[in-house]
Tab-separated table of N, CA and C in Angstrom:
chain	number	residue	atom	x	y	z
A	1147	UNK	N	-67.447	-17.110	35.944
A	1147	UNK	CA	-67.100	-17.581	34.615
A	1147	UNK	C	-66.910	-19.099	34.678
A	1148	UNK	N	-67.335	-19.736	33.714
A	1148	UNK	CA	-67.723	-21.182	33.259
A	1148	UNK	C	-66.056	-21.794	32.908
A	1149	UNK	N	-65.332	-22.586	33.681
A	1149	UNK	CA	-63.919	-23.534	33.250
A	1149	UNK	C	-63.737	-23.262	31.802
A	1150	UNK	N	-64.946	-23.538	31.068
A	1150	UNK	CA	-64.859	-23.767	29.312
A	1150	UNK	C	-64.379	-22.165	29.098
A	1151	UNK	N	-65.286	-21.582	29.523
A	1151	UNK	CA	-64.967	-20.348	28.734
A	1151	UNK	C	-63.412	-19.567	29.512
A	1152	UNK	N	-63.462	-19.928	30.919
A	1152	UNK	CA	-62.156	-19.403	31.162
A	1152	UNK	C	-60.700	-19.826	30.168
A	1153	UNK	N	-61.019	-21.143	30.335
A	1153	UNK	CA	-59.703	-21.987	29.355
A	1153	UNK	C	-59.693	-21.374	27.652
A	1154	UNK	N	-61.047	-21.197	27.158
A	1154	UNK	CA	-60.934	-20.569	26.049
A	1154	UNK	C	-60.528	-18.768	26.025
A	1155	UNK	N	-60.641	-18.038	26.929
A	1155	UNK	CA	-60.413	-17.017	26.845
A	1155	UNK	C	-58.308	-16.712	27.846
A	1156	UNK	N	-58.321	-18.159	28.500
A	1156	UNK	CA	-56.698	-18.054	28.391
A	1156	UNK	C	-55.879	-18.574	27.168
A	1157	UNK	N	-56.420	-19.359	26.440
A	1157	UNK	CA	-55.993	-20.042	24.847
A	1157	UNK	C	-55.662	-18.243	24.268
A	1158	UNK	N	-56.747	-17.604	24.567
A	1158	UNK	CA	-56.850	-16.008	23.574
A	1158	UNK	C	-55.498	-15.159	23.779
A	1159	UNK	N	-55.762	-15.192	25.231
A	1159	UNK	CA	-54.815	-14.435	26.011
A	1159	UNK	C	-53.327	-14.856	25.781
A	1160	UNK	N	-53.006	-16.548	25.901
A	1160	UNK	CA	-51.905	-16.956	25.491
A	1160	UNK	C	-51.508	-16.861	24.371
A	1161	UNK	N	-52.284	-16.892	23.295
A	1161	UNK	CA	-52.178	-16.480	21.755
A	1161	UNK	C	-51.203	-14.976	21.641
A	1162	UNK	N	-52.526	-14.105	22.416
A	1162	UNK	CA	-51.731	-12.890	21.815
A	1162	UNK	C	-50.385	-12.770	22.719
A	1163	UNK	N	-50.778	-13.163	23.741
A	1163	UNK	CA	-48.947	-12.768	24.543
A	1163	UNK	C	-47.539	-13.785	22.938
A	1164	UNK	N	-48.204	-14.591	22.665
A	1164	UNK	CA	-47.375	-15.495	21.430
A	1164	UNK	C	-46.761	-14.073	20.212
A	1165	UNK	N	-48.210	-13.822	19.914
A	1165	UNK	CA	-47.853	-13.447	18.699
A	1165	UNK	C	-47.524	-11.891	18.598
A	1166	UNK	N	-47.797	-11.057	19.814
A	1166	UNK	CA	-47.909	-9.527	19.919
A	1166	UNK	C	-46.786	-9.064	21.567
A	1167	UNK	N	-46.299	-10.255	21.958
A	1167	UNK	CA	-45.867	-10.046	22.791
A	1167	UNK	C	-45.726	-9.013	23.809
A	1168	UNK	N	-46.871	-9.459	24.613
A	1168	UNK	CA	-47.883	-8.158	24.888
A	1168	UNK	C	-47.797	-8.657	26.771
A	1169	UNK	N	-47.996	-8.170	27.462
A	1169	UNK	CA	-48.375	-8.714	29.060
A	1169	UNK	C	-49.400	-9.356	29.325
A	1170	UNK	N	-49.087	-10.359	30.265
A	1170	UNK	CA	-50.364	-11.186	29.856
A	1170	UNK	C	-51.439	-10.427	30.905
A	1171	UNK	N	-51.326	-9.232	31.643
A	1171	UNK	CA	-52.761	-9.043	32.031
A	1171	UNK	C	-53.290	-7.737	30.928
A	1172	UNK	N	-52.565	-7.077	30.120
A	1172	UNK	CA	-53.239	-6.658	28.820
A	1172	UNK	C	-53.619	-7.496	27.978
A	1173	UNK	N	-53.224	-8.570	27.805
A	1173	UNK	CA	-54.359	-9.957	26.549
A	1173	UNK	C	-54.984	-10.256	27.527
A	1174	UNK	N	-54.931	-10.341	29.000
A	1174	UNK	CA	-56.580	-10.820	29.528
A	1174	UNK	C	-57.588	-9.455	29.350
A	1175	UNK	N	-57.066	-8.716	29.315
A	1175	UNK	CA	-58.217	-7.243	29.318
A	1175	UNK	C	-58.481	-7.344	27.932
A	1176	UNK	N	-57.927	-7.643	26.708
A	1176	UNK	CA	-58.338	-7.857	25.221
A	1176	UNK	C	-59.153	-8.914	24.811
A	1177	UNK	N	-59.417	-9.879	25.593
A	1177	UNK	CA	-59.893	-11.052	25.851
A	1177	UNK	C	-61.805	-10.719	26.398
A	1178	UNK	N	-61.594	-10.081	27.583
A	1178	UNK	CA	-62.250	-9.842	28.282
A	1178	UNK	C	-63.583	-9.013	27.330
A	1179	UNK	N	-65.086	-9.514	27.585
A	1179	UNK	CA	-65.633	-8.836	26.978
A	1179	UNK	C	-65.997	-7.600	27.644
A	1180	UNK	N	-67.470	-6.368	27.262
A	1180	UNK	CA	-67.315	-5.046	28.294
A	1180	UNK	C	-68.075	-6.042	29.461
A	1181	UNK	N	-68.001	-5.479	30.624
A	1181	UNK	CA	-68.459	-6.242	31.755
A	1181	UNK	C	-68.250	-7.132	32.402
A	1182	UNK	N	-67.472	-7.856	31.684
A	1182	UNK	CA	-67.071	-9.271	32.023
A	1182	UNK	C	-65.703	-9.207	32.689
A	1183	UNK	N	-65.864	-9.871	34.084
A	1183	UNK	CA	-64.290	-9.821	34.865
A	1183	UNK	C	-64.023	-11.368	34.734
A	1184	UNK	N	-62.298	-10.689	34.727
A	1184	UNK	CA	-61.552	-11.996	35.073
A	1184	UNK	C	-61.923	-12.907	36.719
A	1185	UNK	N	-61.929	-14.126	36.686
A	1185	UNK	CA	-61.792	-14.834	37.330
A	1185	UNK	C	-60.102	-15.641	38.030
A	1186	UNK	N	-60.894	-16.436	39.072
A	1186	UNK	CA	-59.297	-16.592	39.694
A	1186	UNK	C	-58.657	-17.865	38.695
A	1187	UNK	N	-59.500	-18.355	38.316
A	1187	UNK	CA	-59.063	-19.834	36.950
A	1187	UNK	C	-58.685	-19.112	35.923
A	1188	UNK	N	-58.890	-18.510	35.198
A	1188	UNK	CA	-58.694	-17.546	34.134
A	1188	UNK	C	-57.174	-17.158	34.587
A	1189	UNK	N	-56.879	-16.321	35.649
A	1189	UNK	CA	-56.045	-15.724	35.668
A	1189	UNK	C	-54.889	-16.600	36.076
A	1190	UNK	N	-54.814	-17.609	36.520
A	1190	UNK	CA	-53.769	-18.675	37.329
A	1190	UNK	C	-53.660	-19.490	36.102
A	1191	UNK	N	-54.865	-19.691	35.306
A	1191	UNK	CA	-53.991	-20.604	33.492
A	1191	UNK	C	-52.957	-19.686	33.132
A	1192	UNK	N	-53.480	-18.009	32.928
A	1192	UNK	CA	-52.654	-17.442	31.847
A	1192	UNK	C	-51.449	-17.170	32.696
A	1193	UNK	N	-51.657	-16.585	33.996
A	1193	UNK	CA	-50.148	-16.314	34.974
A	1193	UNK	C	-49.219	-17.608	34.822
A	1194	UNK	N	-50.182	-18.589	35.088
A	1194	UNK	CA	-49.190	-19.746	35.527
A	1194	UNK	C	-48.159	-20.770	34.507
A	1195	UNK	N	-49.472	-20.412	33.356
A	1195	UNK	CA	-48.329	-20.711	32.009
A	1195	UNK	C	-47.373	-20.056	31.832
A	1196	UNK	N	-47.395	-18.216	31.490
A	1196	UNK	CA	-46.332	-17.657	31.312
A	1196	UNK	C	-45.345	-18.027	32.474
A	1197	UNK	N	-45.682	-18.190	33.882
A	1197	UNK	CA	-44.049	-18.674	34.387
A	1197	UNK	C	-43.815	-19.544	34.409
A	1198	UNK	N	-44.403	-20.705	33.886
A	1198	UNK	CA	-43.712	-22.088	33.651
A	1198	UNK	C	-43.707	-22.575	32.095
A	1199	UNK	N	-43.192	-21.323	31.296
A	1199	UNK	CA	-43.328	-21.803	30.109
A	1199	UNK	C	-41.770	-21.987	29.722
A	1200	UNK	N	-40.656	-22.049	30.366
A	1200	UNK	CA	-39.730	-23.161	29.715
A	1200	UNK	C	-39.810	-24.306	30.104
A	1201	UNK	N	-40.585	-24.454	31.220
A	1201	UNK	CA	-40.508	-26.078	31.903
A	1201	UNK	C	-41.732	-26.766	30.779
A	1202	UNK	N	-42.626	-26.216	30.579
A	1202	UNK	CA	-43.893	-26.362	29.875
A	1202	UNK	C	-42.977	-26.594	28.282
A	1203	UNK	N	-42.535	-26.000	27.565
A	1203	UNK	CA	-41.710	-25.666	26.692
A	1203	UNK	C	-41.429	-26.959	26.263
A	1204	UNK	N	-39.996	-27.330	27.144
A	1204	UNK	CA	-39.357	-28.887	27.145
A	1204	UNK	C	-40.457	-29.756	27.119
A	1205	UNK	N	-40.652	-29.986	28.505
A	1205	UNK	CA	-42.343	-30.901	28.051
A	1205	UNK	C	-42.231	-31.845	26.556
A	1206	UNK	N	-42.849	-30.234	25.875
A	1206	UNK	CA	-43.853	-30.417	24.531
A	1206	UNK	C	-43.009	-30.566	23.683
A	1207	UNK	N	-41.309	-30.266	23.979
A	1207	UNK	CA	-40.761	-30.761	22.866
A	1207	UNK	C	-40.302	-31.863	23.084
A	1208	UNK	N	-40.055	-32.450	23.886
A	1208	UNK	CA	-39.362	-34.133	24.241
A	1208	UNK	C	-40.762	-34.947	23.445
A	1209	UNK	N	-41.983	-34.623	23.503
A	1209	UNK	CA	-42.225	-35.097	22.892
A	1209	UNK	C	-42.983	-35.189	21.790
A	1210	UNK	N	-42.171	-34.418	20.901
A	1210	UNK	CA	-42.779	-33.759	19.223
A	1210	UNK	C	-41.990	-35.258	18.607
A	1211	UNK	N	-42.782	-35.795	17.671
A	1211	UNK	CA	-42.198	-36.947	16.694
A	1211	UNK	C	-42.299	-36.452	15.778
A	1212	UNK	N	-40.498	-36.494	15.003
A	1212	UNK	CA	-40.824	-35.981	13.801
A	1212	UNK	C	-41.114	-34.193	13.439
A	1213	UNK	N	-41.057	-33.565	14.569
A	1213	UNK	CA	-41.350	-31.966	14.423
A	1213	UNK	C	-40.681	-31.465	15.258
A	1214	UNK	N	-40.446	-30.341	14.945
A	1214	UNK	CA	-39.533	-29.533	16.086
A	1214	UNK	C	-40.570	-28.624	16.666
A	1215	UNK	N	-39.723	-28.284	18.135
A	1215	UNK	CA	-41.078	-27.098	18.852
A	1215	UNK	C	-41.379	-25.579	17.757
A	1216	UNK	N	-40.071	-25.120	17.819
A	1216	UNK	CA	-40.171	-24.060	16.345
A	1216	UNK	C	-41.162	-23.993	15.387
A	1217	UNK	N	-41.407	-25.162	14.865
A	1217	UNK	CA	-42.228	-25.380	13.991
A	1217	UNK	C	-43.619	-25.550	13.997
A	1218	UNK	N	-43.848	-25.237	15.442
A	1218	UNK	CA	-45.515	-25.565	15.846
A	1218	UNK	C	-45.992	-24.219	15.800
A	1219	UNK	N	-47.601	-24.335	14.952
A	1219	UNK	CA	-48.104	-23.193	14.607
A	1219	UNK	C	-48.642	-22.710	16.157
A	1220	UNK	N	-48.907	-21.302	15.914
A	1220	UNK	CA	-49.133	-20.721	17.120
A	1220	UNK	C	-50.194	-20.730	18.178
A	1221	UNK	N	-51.526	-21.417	17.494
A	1221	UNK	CA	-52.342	-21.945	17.486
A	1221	UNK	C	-52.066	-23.172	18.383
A	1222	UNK	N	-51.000	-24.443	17.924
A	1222	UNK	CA	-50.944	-25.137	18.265
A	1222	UNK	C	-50.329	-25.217	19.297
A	1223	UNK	N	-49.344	-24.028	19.977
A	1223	UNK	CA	-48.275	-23.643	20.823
A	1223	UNK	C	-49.336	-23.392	21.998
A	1224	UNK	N	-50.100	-22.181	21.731
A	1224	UNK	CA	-51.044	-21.872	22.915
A	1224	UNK	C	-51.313	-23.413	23.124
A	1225	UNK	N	-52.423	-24.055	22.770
A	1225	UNK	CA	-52.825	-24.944	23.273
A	1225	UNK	C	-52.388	-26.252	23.985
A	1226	UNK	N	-51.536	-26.280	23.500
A	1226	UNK	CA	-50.671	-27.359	24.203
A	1226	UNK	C	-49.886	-26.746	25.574
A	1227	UNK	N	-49.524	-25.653	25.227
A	1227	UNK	CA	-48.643	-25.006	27.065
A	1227	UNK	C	-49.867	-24.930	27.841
A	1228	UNK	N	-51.361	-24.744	27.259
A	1228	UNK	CA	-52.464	-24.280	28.461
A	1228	UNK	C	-52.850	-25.903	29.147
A	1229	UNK	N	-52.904	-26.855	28.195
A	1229	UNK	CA	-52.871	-27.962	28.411
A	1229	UNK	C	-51.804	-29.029	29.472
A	1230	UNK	N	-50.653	-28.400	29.164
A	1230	UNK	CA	-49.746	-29.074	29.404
A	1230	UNK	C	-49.239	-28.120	31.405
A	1231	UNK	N	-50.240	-27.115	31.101
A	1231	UNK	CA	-49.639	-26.428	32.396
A	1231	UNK	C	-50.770	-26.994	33.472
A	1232	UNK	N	-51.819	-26.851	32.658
A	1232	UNK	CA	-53.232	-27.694	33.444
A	1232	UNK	C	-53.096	-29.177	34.255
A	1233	UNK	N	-52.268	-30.008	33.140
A	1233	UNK	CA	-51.371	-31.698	33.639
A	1233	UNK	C	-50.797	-31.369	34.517
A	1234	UNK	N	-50.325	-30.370	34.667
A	1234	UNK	CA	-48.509	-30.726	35.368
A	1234	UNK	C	-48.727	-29.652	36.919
A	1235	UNK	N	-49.559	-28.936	37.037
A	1235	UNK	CA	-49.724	-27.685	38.150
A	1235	UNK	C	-51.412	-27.721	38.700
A	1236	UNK	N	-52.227	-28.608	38.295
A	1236	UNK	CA	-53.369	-27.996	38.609
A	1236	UNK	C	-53.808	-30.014	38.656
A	1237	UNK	N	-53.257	-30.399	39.945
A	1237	UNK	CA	-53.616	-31.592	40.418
A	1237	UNK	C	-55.534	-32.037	40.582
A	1238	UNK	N	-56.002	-31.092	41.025
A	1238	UNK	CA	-57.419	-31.316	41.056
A	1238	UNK	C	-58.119	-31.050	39.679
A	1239	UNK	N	-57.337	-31.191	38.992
A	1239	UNK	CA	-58.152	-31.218	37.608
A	1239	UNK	C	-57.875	-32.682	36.682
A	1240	UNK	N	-58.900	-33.121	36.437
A	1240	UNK	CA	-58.603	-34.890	35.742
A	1240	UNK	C	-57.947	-34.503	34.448
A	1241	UNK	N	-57.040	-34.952	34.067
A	1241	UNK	CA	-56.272	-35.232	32.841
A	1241	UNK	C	-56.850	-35.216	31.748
A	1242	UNK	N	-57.876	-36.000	31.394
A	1242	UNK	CA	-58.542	-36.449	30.682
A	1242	UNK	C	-59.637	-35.134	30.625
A	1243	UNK	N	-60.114	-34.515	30.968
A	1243	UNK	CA	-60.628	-32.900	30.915
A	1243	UNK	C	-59.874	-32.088	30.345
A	1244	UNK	N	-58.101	-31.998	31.028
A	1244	UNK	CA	-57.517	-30.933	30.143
A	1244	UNK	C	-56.905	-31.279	28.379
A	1245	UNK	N	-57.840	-32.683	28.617
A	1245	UNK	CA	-56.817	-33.251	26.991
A	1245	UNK	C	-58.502	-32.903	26.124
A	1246	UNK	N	-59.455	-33.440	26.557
A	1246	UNK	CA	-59.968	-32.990	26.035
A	1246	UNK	C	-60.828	-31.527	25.481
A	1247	UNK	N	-60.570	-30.710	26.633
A	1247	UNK	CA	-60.372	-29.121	26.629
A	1247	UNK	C	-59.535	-29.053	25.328
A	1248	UNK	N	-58.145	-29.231	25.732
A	1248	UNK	CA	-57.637	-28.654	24.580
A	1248	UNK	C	-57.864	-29.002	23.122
A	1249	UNK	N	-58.009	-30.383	23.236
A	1249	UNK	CA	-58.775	-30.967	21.488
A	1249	UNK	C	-59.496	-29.778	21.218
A	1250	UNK	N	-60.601	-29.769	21.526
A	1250	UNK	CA	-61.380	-28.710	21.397
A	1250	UNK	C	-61.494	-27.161	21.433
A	1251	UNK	N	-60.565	-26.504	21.750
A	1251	UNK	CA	-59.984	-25.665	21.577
A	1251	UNK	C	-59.294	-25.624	20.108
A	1252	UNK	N	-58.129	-26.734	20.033
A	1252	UNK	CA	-57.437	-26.624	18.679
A	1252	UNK	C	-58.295	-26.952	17.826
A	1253	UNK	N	-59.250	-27.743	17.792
A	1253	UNK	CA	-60.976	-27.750	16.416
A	1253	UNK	C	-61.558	-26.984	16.362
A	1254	UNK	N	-61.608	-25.974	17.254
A	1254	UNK	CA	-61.769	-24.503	16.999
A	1254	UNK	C	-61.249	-23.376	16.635
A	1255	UNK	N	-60.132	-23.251	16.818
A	1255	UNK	CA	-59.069	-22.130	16.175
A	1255	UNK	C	-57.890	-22.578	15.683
A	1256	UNK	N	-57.710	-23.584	15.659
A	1256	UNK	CA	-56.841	-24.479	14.306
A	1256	UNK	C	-56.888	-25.066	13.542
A	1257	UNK	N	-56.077	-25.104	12.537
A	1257	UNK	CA	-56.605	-26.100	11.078
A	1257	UNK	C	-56.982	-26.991	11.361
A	1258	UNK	N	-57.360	-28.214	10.186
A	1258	UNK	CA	-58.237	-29.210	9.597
A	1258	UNK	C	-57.983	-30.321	10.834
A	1259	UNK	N	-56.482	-30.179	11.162
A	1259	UNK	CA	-55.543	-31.148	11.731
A	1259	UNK	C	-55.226	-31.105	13.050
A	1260	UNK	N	-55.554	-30.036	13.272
A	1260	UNK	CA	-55.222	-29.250	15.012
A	1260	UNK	C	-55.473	-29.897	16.171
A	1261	UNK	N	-56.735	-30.731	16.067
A	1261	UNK	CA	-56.784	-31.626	16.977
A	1261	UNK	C	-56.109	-32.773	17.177
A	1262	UNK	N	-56.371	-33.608	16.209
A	1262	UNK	CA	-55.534	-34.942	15.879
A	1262	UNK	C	-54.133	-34.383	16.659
A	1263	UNK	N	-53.373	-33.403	15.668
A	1263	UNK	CA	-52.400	-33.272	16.331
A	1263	UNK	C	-51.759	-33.221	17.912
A	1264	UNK	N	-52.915	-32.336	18.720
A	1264	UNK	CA	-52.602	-31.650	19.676
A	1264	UNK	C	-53.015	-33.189	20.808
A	1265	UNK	N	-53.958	-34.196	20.041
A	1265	UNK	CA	-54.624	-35.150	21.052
A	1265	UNK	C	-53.110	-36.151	20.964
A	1266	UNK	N	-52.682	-36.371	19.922
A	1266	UNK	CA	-51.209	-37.166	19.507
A	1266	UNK	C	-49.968	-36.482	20.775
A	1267	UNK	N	-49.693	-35.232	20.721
A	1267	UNK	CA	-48.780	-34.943	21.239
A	1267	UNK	C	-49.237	-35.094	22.851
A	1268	UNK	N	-50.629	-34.847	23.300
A	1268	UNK	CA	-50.994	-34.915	24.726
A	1268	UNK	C	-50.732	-36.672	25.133
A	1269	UNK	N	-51.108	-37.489	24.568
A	1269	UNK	CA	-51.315	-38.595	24.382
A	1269	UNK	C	-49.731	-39.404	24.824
A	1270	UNK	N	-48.376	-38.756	24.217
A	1270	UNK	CA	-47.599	-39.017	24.355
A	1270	UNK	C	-46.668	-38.351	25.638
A	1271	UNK	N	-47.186	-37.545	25.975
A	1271	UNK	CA	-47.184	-36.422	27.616
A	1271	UNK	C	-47.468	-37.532	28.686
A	1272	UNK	N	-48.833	-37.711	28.469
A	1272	UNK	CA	-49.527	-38.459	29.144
A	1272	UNK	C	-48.935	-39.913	29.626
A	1273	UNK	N	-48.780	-40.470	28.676
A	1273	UNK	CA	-47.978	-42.008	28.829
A	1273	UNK	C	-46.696	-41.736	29.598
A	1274	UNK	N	-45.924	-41.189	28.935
A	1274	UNK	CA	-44.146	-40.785	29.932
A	1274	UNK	C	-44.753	-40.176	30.980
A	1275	UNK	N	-46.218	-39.501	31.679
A	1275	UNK	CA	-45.718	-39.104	33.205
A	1275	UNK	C	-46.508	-40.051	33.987
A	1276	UNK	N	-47.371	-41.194	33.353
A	1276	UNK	CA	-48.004	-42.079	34.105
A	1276	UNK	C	-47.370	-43.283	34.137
A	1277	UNK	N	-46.142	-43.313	33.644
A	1277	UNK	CA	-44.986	-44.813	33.490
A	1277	UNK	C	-44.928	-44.325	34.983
């Protein structure tokens, strides 16, 4: 399986564990098309977010301007913890890949604004861990 499509099918997986609060290796099997197996990237985004999602959590809210974490659509929640777990745990991956991964992700399954947004909040991640 192709990085793109793994990262998009852990965005899926992280979604539904969000909204159906479900295990995340049942949203990778809901995810999963017939035939198609999980991979070891696939499975270390969605594992590795769910256990670092209060550290991931804080993160993204230290730096919301103007918004609270609560208030981020769910859409926008996945994408930023898959993003933000990619920065912070997965050193051999360039920064600048997982920011733009996730743009693209949120211009795909989020509103009008999803990107802008999600590139704003990475943007400000980014600066505080490269000071």
């Amino acid at each position: 399986m192709k990085r793109r499509l793994a990262r998009e099918k852990a965005f899926q997986s992280l979604f539904q564990i969000e909204v159906s609060d479900i295990e995340p290796e049942a949203a990778i099997a809901h995810v999963l098309e017939e035939g198609e197996k999980e991979d070891e990237f696939l499975h270390s985004l969605v594992f590795g977010t769910v256990e670092n999602k209060q550290e991931i959590d804080e993160i993204i809210a230290n730096h919301l301007e103007n918004w609270s974490f609560s208030r981020l659509a769910n859409v926008e929640k996945a994408v930023l913890r898959l993003a933000v777990y990619e920065m912070q745990f997965h050193g051999d991956i360039p920064v600048n890949v997982s920011m733009n991964e996730a743009i693209e992700l949120a211009k795909i399954f989020g509103g009008e604004e999803s990107g802008r947004f999600v590139n704003g909040v990475l943007v400000k991640i980014v600066q505080h861990f490269s000071k």
